[in-house]
Amino acid sequence: MSGTRAELDRLRSAPPPADGPQPATGVGKALDGRIEAEMGADGKLTRLVLDPAVMRMDEKMLAREIITAVNTAWAARTGVDDATAAVAAIDQQALGERLTELQDQGLAAMKRYTDGIQNLLDRLERRVP
């Protein structure tokens, strides 16, 4: 887990993409094209198209997918690769919180296991004369 946390910290502190020729705009899509975002040359969101069907989605899921489309549009505009765009789409705070939760659960499970082994050893020790 500490290695995963270190990698998350590394991604957070990664330098921005290198300067160079950049497309005037970038387009990003999510949910198989049902959400489409366009980023202008100035880095501002210039267009957001939502298929009417997505309006029935849970608001948190919809927001996540919109963020994915916008981050993909940003990545396309800046010329970064798909892997970097995928990293940009990650909610790093939520990921960090989830990793902490999983680590805490793992530690609790290991404590239960260790306590069970110690209990077994104590019982065996009492039986041996």
Backbone as numpy.savetxt, mean C-alpha at the origin, in Angstrom:
# Nx Ny Nz CAx CAy CAz Cx Cy Cz
9.63 -9.06 10.04 8.82 -7.86 10.04 9.68 -6.60 10.04
10.78 -6.62 10.77 11.61 -5.41 10.80 12.18 -5.13 9.42
12.46 -6.18 8.64 12.93 -5.98 7.28 11.86 -5.34 6.41
10.61 -5.76 6.61 9.50 -5.18 5.85 9.31 -3.73 6.23
9.41 -3.45 7.52 9.28 -2.05 7.96 10.42 -1.20 7.41
11.61 -1.76 7.37 12.75 -1.01 6.81 12.52 -0.73 5.33
11.99 -1.70 4.61 11.70 -1.49 3.18 10.62 -0.43 3.00
9.59 -0.45 3.86 8.55 0.58 3.80 9.15 1.96 4.06
10.03 2.07 5.04 10.69 3.35 5.32 11.55 3.79 4.14
12.23 2.83 3.50 13.05 3.14 2.33 12.19 3.70 1.19
11.03 3.07 0.98 10.13 3.54 -0.08 9.60 4.94 0.22
9.33 5.19 1.48 8.83 6.51 1.86 9.86 7.60 1.57
11.12 7.26 1.76 12.17 8.26 1.60 12.84 8.21 0.23
12.28 7.43 -0.70 12.87 7.31 -2.04 12.86 8.67 -2.73
13.93 8.97 -3.46 13.98 10.26 -4.15 12.91 10.32 -5.25
12.49 11.52 -5.59 11.51 11.65 -6.67 12.12 11.19 -7.98
11.27 10.90 -8.98 11.79 10.44 -10.26 12.76 11.46 -10.86
13.70 10.97 -11.62 14.70 11.83 -12.24 14.05 12.77 -13.24
14.62 13.98 -13.32 14.13 14.94 -14.31 14.50 14.45 -15.69
13.73 14.86 -16.64 13.99 14.46 -18.01 12.75 14.77 -18.82
12.73 14.35 -20.06 11.56 14.62 -20.88 10.34 13.96 -20.27
9.31 14.74 -20.15 8.07 14.24 -19.56 6.92 14.48 -20.52
5.99 13.53 -20.59 4.83 13.76 -21.43 4.04 14.95 -20.91
3.33 15.60 -21.81 2.54 16.77 -21.43 1.45 16.40 -20.44
0.86 15.24 -20.64 -0.19 14.79 -19.73 0.03 13.32 -19.44
-0.68 12.85 -18.44 -0.66 11.43 -18.12 -2.07 10.97 -17.84
-2.39 9.78 -18.29 -3.72 9.23 -18.07 -3.57 7.97 -17.22
-4.43 7.83 -16.23 -4.44 6.65 -15.40 -5.84 6.09 -15.31
-5.91 4.78 -15.22 -7.21 4.11 -15.15 -7.24 3.16 -13.97
-8.44 2.90 -13.51 -8.66 1.92 -12.44 -9.97 1.22 -12.72
-10.15 0.09 -12.09 -11.36 -0.72 -12.25 -11.67 -0.98 -13.72
-10.65 -1.49 -14.42 -10.80 -1.84 -15.84 -11.32 -0.68 -16.67
-10.85 0.52 -16.37 -11.21 1.70 -17.15 -12.49 2.39 -16.73
-13.14 1.88 -15.70 -14.38 2.54 -15.25 -14.09 3.84 -14.51
-12.85 4.02 -14.09 -12.39 5.29 -13.51 -11.19 5.72 -14.33
-11.20 6.97 -14.79 -10.09 7.48 -15.59 -9.73 8.88 -15.10
-8.45 9.09 -14.89 -7.95 10.39 -14.44 -6.90 10.87 -15.43
-6.86 12.18 -15.60 -5.84 12.77 -16.47 -5.12 13.87 -15.69
-3.79 13.81 -15.76 -2.94 14.77 -15.07 -2.35 15.69 -16.12
-2.45 16.99 -15.90 -1.91 17.97 -16.83 -0.41 18.12 -16.69
0.17 18.85 -17.62 1.62 19.07 -17.62 2.07 19.81 -16.36
1.16 20.57 -15.75 1.50 21.32 -14.54 1.36 20.47 -13.27
1.00 19.19 -13.44 0.86 18.30 -12.30 -0.50 18.34 -11.64
-1.42 19.09 -12.20 -2.76 19.18 -11.63 -3.70 18.21 -12.33
-4.65 17.72 -11.58 -5.66 16.84 -12.13 -6.54 17.65 -13.07
-6.61 17.24 -14.34 -7.38 18.01 -15.32 -8.70 17.34 -15.69
-8.80 16.04 -15.44 -10.02 15.34 -15.81 -10.18 14.11 -14.95
-11.40 13.86 -14.52 -11.73 12.65 -13.77 -13.06 12.16 -14.30
-13.06 10.96 -14.85 -14.28 10.37 -15.41 -14.63 9.14 -14.60
-15.87 9.11 -14.12 -16.35 7.97 -13.34 -17.52 7.34 -14.07
-17.43 6.06 -14.33 -18.55 5.32 -14.90 -19.67 5.36 -13.85
-20.91 5.58 -14.26 -22.01 5.66 -13.29 -22.10 4.43 -12.37
-21.66 3.28 -12.86 -21.73 2.06 -12.05 -20.88 2.14 -10.80
-19.77 2.89 -10.85 -18.89 2.96 -9.68 -19.50 3.77 -8.54
-20.51 4.56 -8.86 -21.13 5.39 -7.82 -21.88 4.55 -6.79
-22.12 3.29 -7.10 -22.79 2.40 -6.15 -21.81 1.70 -5.21
-20.52 1.94 -5.43 -19.49 1.31 -4.60 -19.45 1.96 -3.22
-18.91 1.21 -2.28 -18.62 1.75 -0.95 -17.69 2.95 -1.12
-17.94 4.01 -0.37 -17.17 5.26 -0.57 -15.67 5.08 -0.33
-15.29 4.24 0.61 -13.86 4.04 0.86 -13.20 3.29 -0.29
-13.89 2.29 -0.82 -13.36 1.55 -1.97 -13.26 2.46 -3.18
-14.29 3.27 -3.39 -14.29 4.19 -4.52 -13.13 5.18 -4.39
-12.95 5.73 -3.21 -11.86 6.68 -2.99 -10.51 6.01 -3.28
-10.32 4.78 -2.84 -9.07 4.06 -3.08 -8.82 3.88 -4.58
-9.87 3.54 -5.32 -9.71 3.34 -6.75 -9.44 4.65 -7.48
-10.07 5.74 -7.02 -9.79 7.05 -7.62 -8.34 7.42 -7.38
-7.86 7.19 -6.17 -6.45 7.48 -5.86 -5.53 6.66 -6.76
-5.88 5.40 -7.00 -5.08 4.57 -7.89 -5.02 5.17 -9.28
-6.17 5.60 -9.81 -6.20 6.21 -11.15 -5.38 7.49 -11.19
-5.50 8.32 -10.17 -4.77 9.58 -10.12 -3.27 9.32 -10.01
-2.87 8.39 -9.16 -1.45 8.08 -9.02 -0.87 7.49 -10.30
-1.65 6.69 -10.99 -1.21 6.13 -12.26 -1.05 7.23 -13.30
-1.99 8.19 -13.31 -1.89 9.33 -14.23 -0.65 10.16 -13.92
-0.39 10.38 -12.64 0.80 11.12 -12.23 2.06 10.40 -12.72
2.08 9.08 -12.52 3.24 8.29 -12.93 3.42 8.36 -14.44
2.34 8.28 -15.18 2.43 8.36 -16.65 2.94 9.73 -17.08
2.51 10.79 -16.40 2.93 12.14 -16.74 4.41 12.34 -16.44
4.88 11.77 -15.34 6.28 11.95 -14.96 7.21 10.93 -15.61
6.63 9.94 -16.27 7.44 8.95 -16.98 8.03 7.87 -16.10
7.48 7.66 -14.91 8.01 6.59 -14.06 7.44 5.25 -14.51
8.12 4.18 -14.15 7.68 2.86 -14.57 6.51 2.35 -13.73
5.95 1.22 -14.15 4.77 0.66 -13.47 5.04 0.30 -12.01
6.24 -0.19 -11.72 6.57 -0.57 -10.34 6.57 0.66 -9.44
7.14 1.75 -9.92 7.16 2.99 -9.14 5.75 3.53 -8.98
4.94 3.41 -10.03 3.55 3.85 -9.95 2.79 3.02 -8.93
3.07 1.72 -8.88 2.40 0.86 -7.91 2.77 1.26 -6.49
4.03 1.59 -6.27 4.47 2.04 -4.95 3.77 3.35 -4.59
3.63 4.24 -5.57 2.96 5.52 -5.32 1.50 5.32 -4.93
0.90 4.23 -5.41 -0.51 3.98 -5.13 -0.74 3.35 -3.76
0.31 2.91 -3.10 0.17 2.26 -1.80 -0.10 3.29 -0.72
-1.07 3.00 0.10 -1.33 3.84 1.28 -0.32 3.40 2.32
0.81 4.10 2.38 1.92 3.66 3.22 1.58 3.71 4.70
0.77 4.66 5.10 0.39 4.72 6.52 -0.46 3.51 6.89
-1.44 3.16 6.05 -2.28 2.00 6.32 -1.45 0.72 6.30
-0.51 0.64 5.35 0.35 -0.53 5.28 1.20 -0.65 6.54
1.77 0.47 6.98 2.57 0.45 8.21 1.76 0.03 9.42
0.53 0.55 9.50 -0.35 0.19 10.62 -0.68 -1.30 10.59
-0.96 -1.82 9.38 -1.29 -3.24 9.25 -0.08 -4.12 9.58
1.11 -3.70 9.15 2.31 -4.47 9.48 2.54 -4.50 10.99
2.31 -3.37 11.65 2.46 -3.32 13.10 1.46 -4.26 13.77
0.23 -4.24 13.27 -0.82 -5.11 13.82 -0.44 -6.58 13.63
0.05 -6.94 12.45 0.45 -8.32 12.20 1.63 -8.74 13.06
2.57 -7.82 13.25 3.71 -8.13 14.10 3.25 -8.35 15.54
2.34 -7.51 16.02 1.82 -7.67 17.38 1.09 -9.00 17.52
0.32 -9.38 16.50 -0.38 -10.66 16.54 0.61 -11.82 16.55
1.66 -11.70 15.76 2.69 -12.74 15.72 3.40 -12.88 17.06
3.70 -11.75 17.68 4.35 -11.79 18.99 3.43 -12.42 20.05
2.14 -12.09 19.99 1.18 -12.66 20.94 1.08 -14.17 20.74
1.05 -14.63 19.49 0.97 -16.06 19.21 2.25 -16.76 19.70
3.39 -16.14 19.48 4.65 -16.73 19.94 4.69 -16.81 21.47
4.15 -15.80 22.15 4.11 -15.83 23.61 3.21 -16.97 24.10
2.06 -17.15 23.45 1.18 -18.27 23.83 1.88 -19.60 23.63
2.59 -19.74 22.52 3.32 -20.97 22.23 4.41 -21.20 23.27
5.17 -20.18 23.57 6.25 -20.28 24.56 5.69 -20.60 25.94
4.60 -19.92 26.30 3.97 -20.20 27.60 3.48 -21.64 27.69
2.93 -22.15 26.58 2.46 -23.54 26.55 3.61 -24.52 26.72
4.72 -24.26 26.04 5.90 -25.13 26.18 6.43 -25.08 27.61
6.50 -23.86 28.18 6.99 -23.73 29.55 6.07 -24.46 30.53
4.77 -24.36 30.32 3.80 -25.05 31.17 4.01 -26.56 31.08
4.22 -27.08 29.88 4.47 -28.50 29.69 5.76 -28.92 30.39
6.81 -28.13 30.25 8.08 -28.45 30.92 7.92 -28.44 32.44
7.17 -27.47 32.97 6.93 -27.41 34.42 6.20 -28.65 34.89
5.20 -29.09 34.13 4.44 -30.30 34.53 5.32 -31.55 34.47
6.16 -31.63 33.46 7.07 -32.78 33.35 8.08 -32.77 34.48
8.54 -31.60 34.86 9.53 -31.48 35.93 8.91 -31.95 37.27
7.64 -31.64 37.49 6.99 -32.07 38.74 6.81 -33.57 38.78
6.69 -34.25 37.64 6.49 -35.70 37.60 7.78 -36.47 37.80
8.91 -35.88 37.43 10.19 -36.58 37.52 10.69 -36.45 38.96
10.98 -37.61 39.60 11.45 -37.56 41.00 12.87 -37.08 41.12
